[in-house]
């Protein structure tokens, strides 16, 4: 099959929000999110925000998943940093190599950037994909306020 990755558009908004509800209610994500957060995230993906890009993963015209990438700079690594904030695939799209395809797409789009992501330890399938794509565990705790 011919799978494609493209930029998210306003027409994708409801599909993405529906997927976000499923994703954020799963054990793969620490927080449950909210409708306000989902709408704000999608809006920032489709407007001219310099901080967030949204992508659709599809087969023809059927949406199979989405990804969101936040842009920053890492002083630790001395280069741009692309945070893979969300990577969600519908159940029927899992195991087809689409997670790897998305990560490689971002790596090729931003060849001089470091790629970072967070993953729950229980999400063994995702961890296997990330390791296959060259990701490794960083040996420190992240904090937020």
Short mmCIF file of C-alpha atoms in Angstrom, two decimals:
data_model
loop_
_atom_site.label_atom_id
_atom_site.label_comp_id
_atom_site.label_asym_id
_atom_site.label_seq_id
_atom_site.Cartn_x
_atom_site.Cartn_y
_atom_site.Cartn_z
CA UNK A 1 0.00 0.00 0.00
CA UNK A 2 1.00 3.60 -0.52
CA UNK A 3 1.21 5.39 2.83
CA UNK A 4 1.85 9.11 2.92
CA UNK A 5 2.72 11.73 5.50
CA UNK A 6 1.50 15.27 4.91
CA UNK A 7 0.99 18.47 6.86
CA UNK A 8 -2.20 18.67 8.89
CA UNK A 9 -4.92 21.00 7.59
CA UNK A 10 -8.00 22.59 9.18
CA UNK A 11 -10.11 19.96 7.41
CA UNK A 12 -8.31 17.29 9.48
CA UNK A 13 -9.12 18.94 12.81
CA UNK A 14 -12.07 16.80 13.91
CA UNK A 15 -10.36 13.56 12.85
CA UNK A 16 -7.26 14.51 14.85
CA UNK A 17 -9.25 15.54 17.92
CA UNK A 18 -11.09 12.20 17.80
CA UNK A 19 -7.74 10.37 17.69
CA UNK A 20 -6.36 12.57 20.49
CA UNK A 21 -9.26 11.55 22.74
CA UNK A 22 -8.34 7.90 22.26
CA UNK A 23 -4.59 8.49 22.56
CA UNK A 24 -4.79 10.63 25.70
CA UNK A 25 -7.17 8.18 27.40
CA UNK A 26 -4.71 5.33 26.82
CA UNK A 27 -1.86 4.19 29.09
CA UNK A 28 0.58 5.55 26.46
CA UNK A 29 0.08 9.10 27.77
CA UNK A 30 0.56 10.27 31.34
CA UNK A 31 -2.13 12.99 31.25
CA UNK A 32 -5.70 12.79 30.01
CA UNK A 33 -5.64 16.11 28.16
CA UNK A 34 -8.84 18.09 27.64
CA UNK A 35 -10.99 19.32 24.79
CA UNK A 36 -9.46 22.78 25.22
CA UNK A 37 -5.93 21.39 24.98
CA UNK A 38 -6.82 19.24 21.96
CA UNK A 39 -8.35 22.20 20.11
CA UNK A 40 -5.42 24.45 21.01
CA UNK A 41 -2.89 21.85 19.86
CA UNK A 42 -4.63 21.32 16.53
CA UNK A 43 -5.05 25.08 15.99
CA UNK A 44 -1.32 25.59 16.52
CA UNK A 45 -0.58 22.76 14.09
CA UNK A 46 -2.59 24.37 11.29
CA UNK A 47 -1.84 28.06 11.82
CA UNK A 48 1.53 29.70 11.30
CA UNK A 49 2.91 28.80 14.74
CA UNK A 50 6.71 28.62 14.65
CA UNK A 51 6.62 26.10 17.51
CA UNK A 52 4.40 23.22 16.44
CA UNK A 53 3.86 21.20 13.27
CA UNK A 54 1.12 18.65 12.75
CA UNK A 55 1.18 15.73 10.34
CA UNK A 56 -1.34 13.27 9.01
CA UNK A 57 -0.41 9.67 8.24
CA UNK A 58 -2.73 8.20 5.64
CA UNK A 59 -3.38 5.57 3.02
CA UNK A 60 -4.91 7.37 0.08
CA UNK A 61 -7.61 9.46 1.69
CA UNK A 62 -8.06 7.36 4.85
CA UNK A 63 -6.43 8.90 7.92
CA UNK A 64 -4.50 6.27 9.87
CA UNK A 65 -2.79 8.45 12.45
CA UNK A 66 -1.19 11.77 13.28
CA UNK A 67 2.00 13.23 14.66
CA UNK A 68 2.91 16.52 16.29
CA UNK A 69 6.43 17.94 16.44
CA UNK A 70 7.45 20.85 18.68
CA UNK A 71 10.52 22.87 17.72
CA UNK A 72 13.12 24.08 20.20
CA UNK A 73 16.88 24.37 20.67
CA UNK A 74 18.97 22.10 22.87
CA UNK A 75 21.89 23.81 24.58
CA UNK A 76 22.83 20.37 25.90
CA UNK A 77 23.43 19.12 22.35
CA UNK A 78 24.14 22.50 20.70
CA UNK A 79 21.59 22.14 17.92
CA UNK A 80 17.91 22.44 17.07
CA UNK A 81 15.69 19.96 18.85
CA UNK A 82 12.51 18.44 17.45
CA UNK A 83 10.27 16.98 20.14
CA UNK A 84 8.00 14.24 18.88
CA UNK A 85 5.10 15.32 21.08
CA UNK A 86 2.44 12.97 19.73
CA UNK A 87 2.65 9.95 17.50
CA UNK A 88 -0.61 8.07 17.29
CA UNK A 89 -1.67 5.29 14.94
CA UNK A 90 -5.13 3.77 14.82
CA UNK A 91 -5.24 0.12 15.85
CA UNK A 92 -5.56 -1.11 12.25
CA UNK A 93 -2.43 0.84 11.27
CA UNK A 94 -0.14 -0.57 13.96
CA UNK A 95 2.55 -3.04 13.00
CA UNK A 96 2.80 -1.72 9.41
CA UNK A 97 6.01 0.25 9.94
CA UNK A 98 4.23 3.62 9.93
CA UNK A 99 5.73 4.73 13.24
CA UNK A 100 9.22 4.17 11.85
CA UNK A 101 8.22 5.85 8.59
CA UNK A 102 7.09 8.94 10.50
CA UNK A 103 10.24 9.13 12.63
CA UNK A 104 12.45 8.72 9.56
CA UNK A 105 10.41 11.39 7.74
CA UNK A 106 11.08 13.88 10.56
CA UNK A 107 14.77 12.89 10.72
CA UNK A 108 15.11 13.51 6.97
CA UNK A 109 13.21 16.80 7.17
CA UNK A 110 15.44 18.03 10.01
CA UNK A 111 18.81 16.31 9.44
CA UNK A 112 20.76 18.69 11.68
CA UNK A 113 18.39 18.44 14.64
CA UNK A 114 18.30 16.11 17.58
CA UNK A 115 15.03 14.23 17.90
CA UNK A 116 13.56 13.69 21.34
CA UNK A 117 10.44 12.02 22.66
CA UNK A 118 8.87 10.66 25.80
CA UNK A 119 7.43 7.19 26.16
CA UNK A 120 5.78 5.33 29.00
CA UNK A 121 7.89 2.33 30.11
CA UNK A 122 4.91 0.01 29.66
CA UNK A 123 4.59 0.92 25.98
CA UNK A 124 6.96 -1.84 24.86
CA UNK A 125 5.80 -1.84 21.24
CA UNK A 126 6.57 1.87 20.86
CA UNK A 127 9.91 1.49 22.63
CA UNK A 128 10.90 -1.26 20.21
CA UNK A 129 10.06 1.03 17.27
CA UNK A 130 11.97 3.96 18.76
CA UNK A 131 15.06 1.84 19.43
CA UNK A 132 14.90 0.47 15.88
CA UNK A 133 14.96 4.08 14.65
CA UNK A 134 18.08 4.89 16.70
CA UNK A 135 16.56 6.42 19.84
CA UNK A 136 18.20 5.67 23.17
CA UNK A 137 17.22 6.29 26.77
CA UNK A 138 18.57 9.43 28.41
CA UNK A 139 19.72 8.71 31.97
CA UNK A 140 17.96 11.51 33.82
CA UNK A 141 14.60 12.59 35.09
CA UNK A 142 12.59 15.31 33.39
CA UNK A 143 10.70 17.80 35.54
CA UNK A 144 7.99 20.38 34.89
CA UNK A 145 6.25 23.22 36.66
#
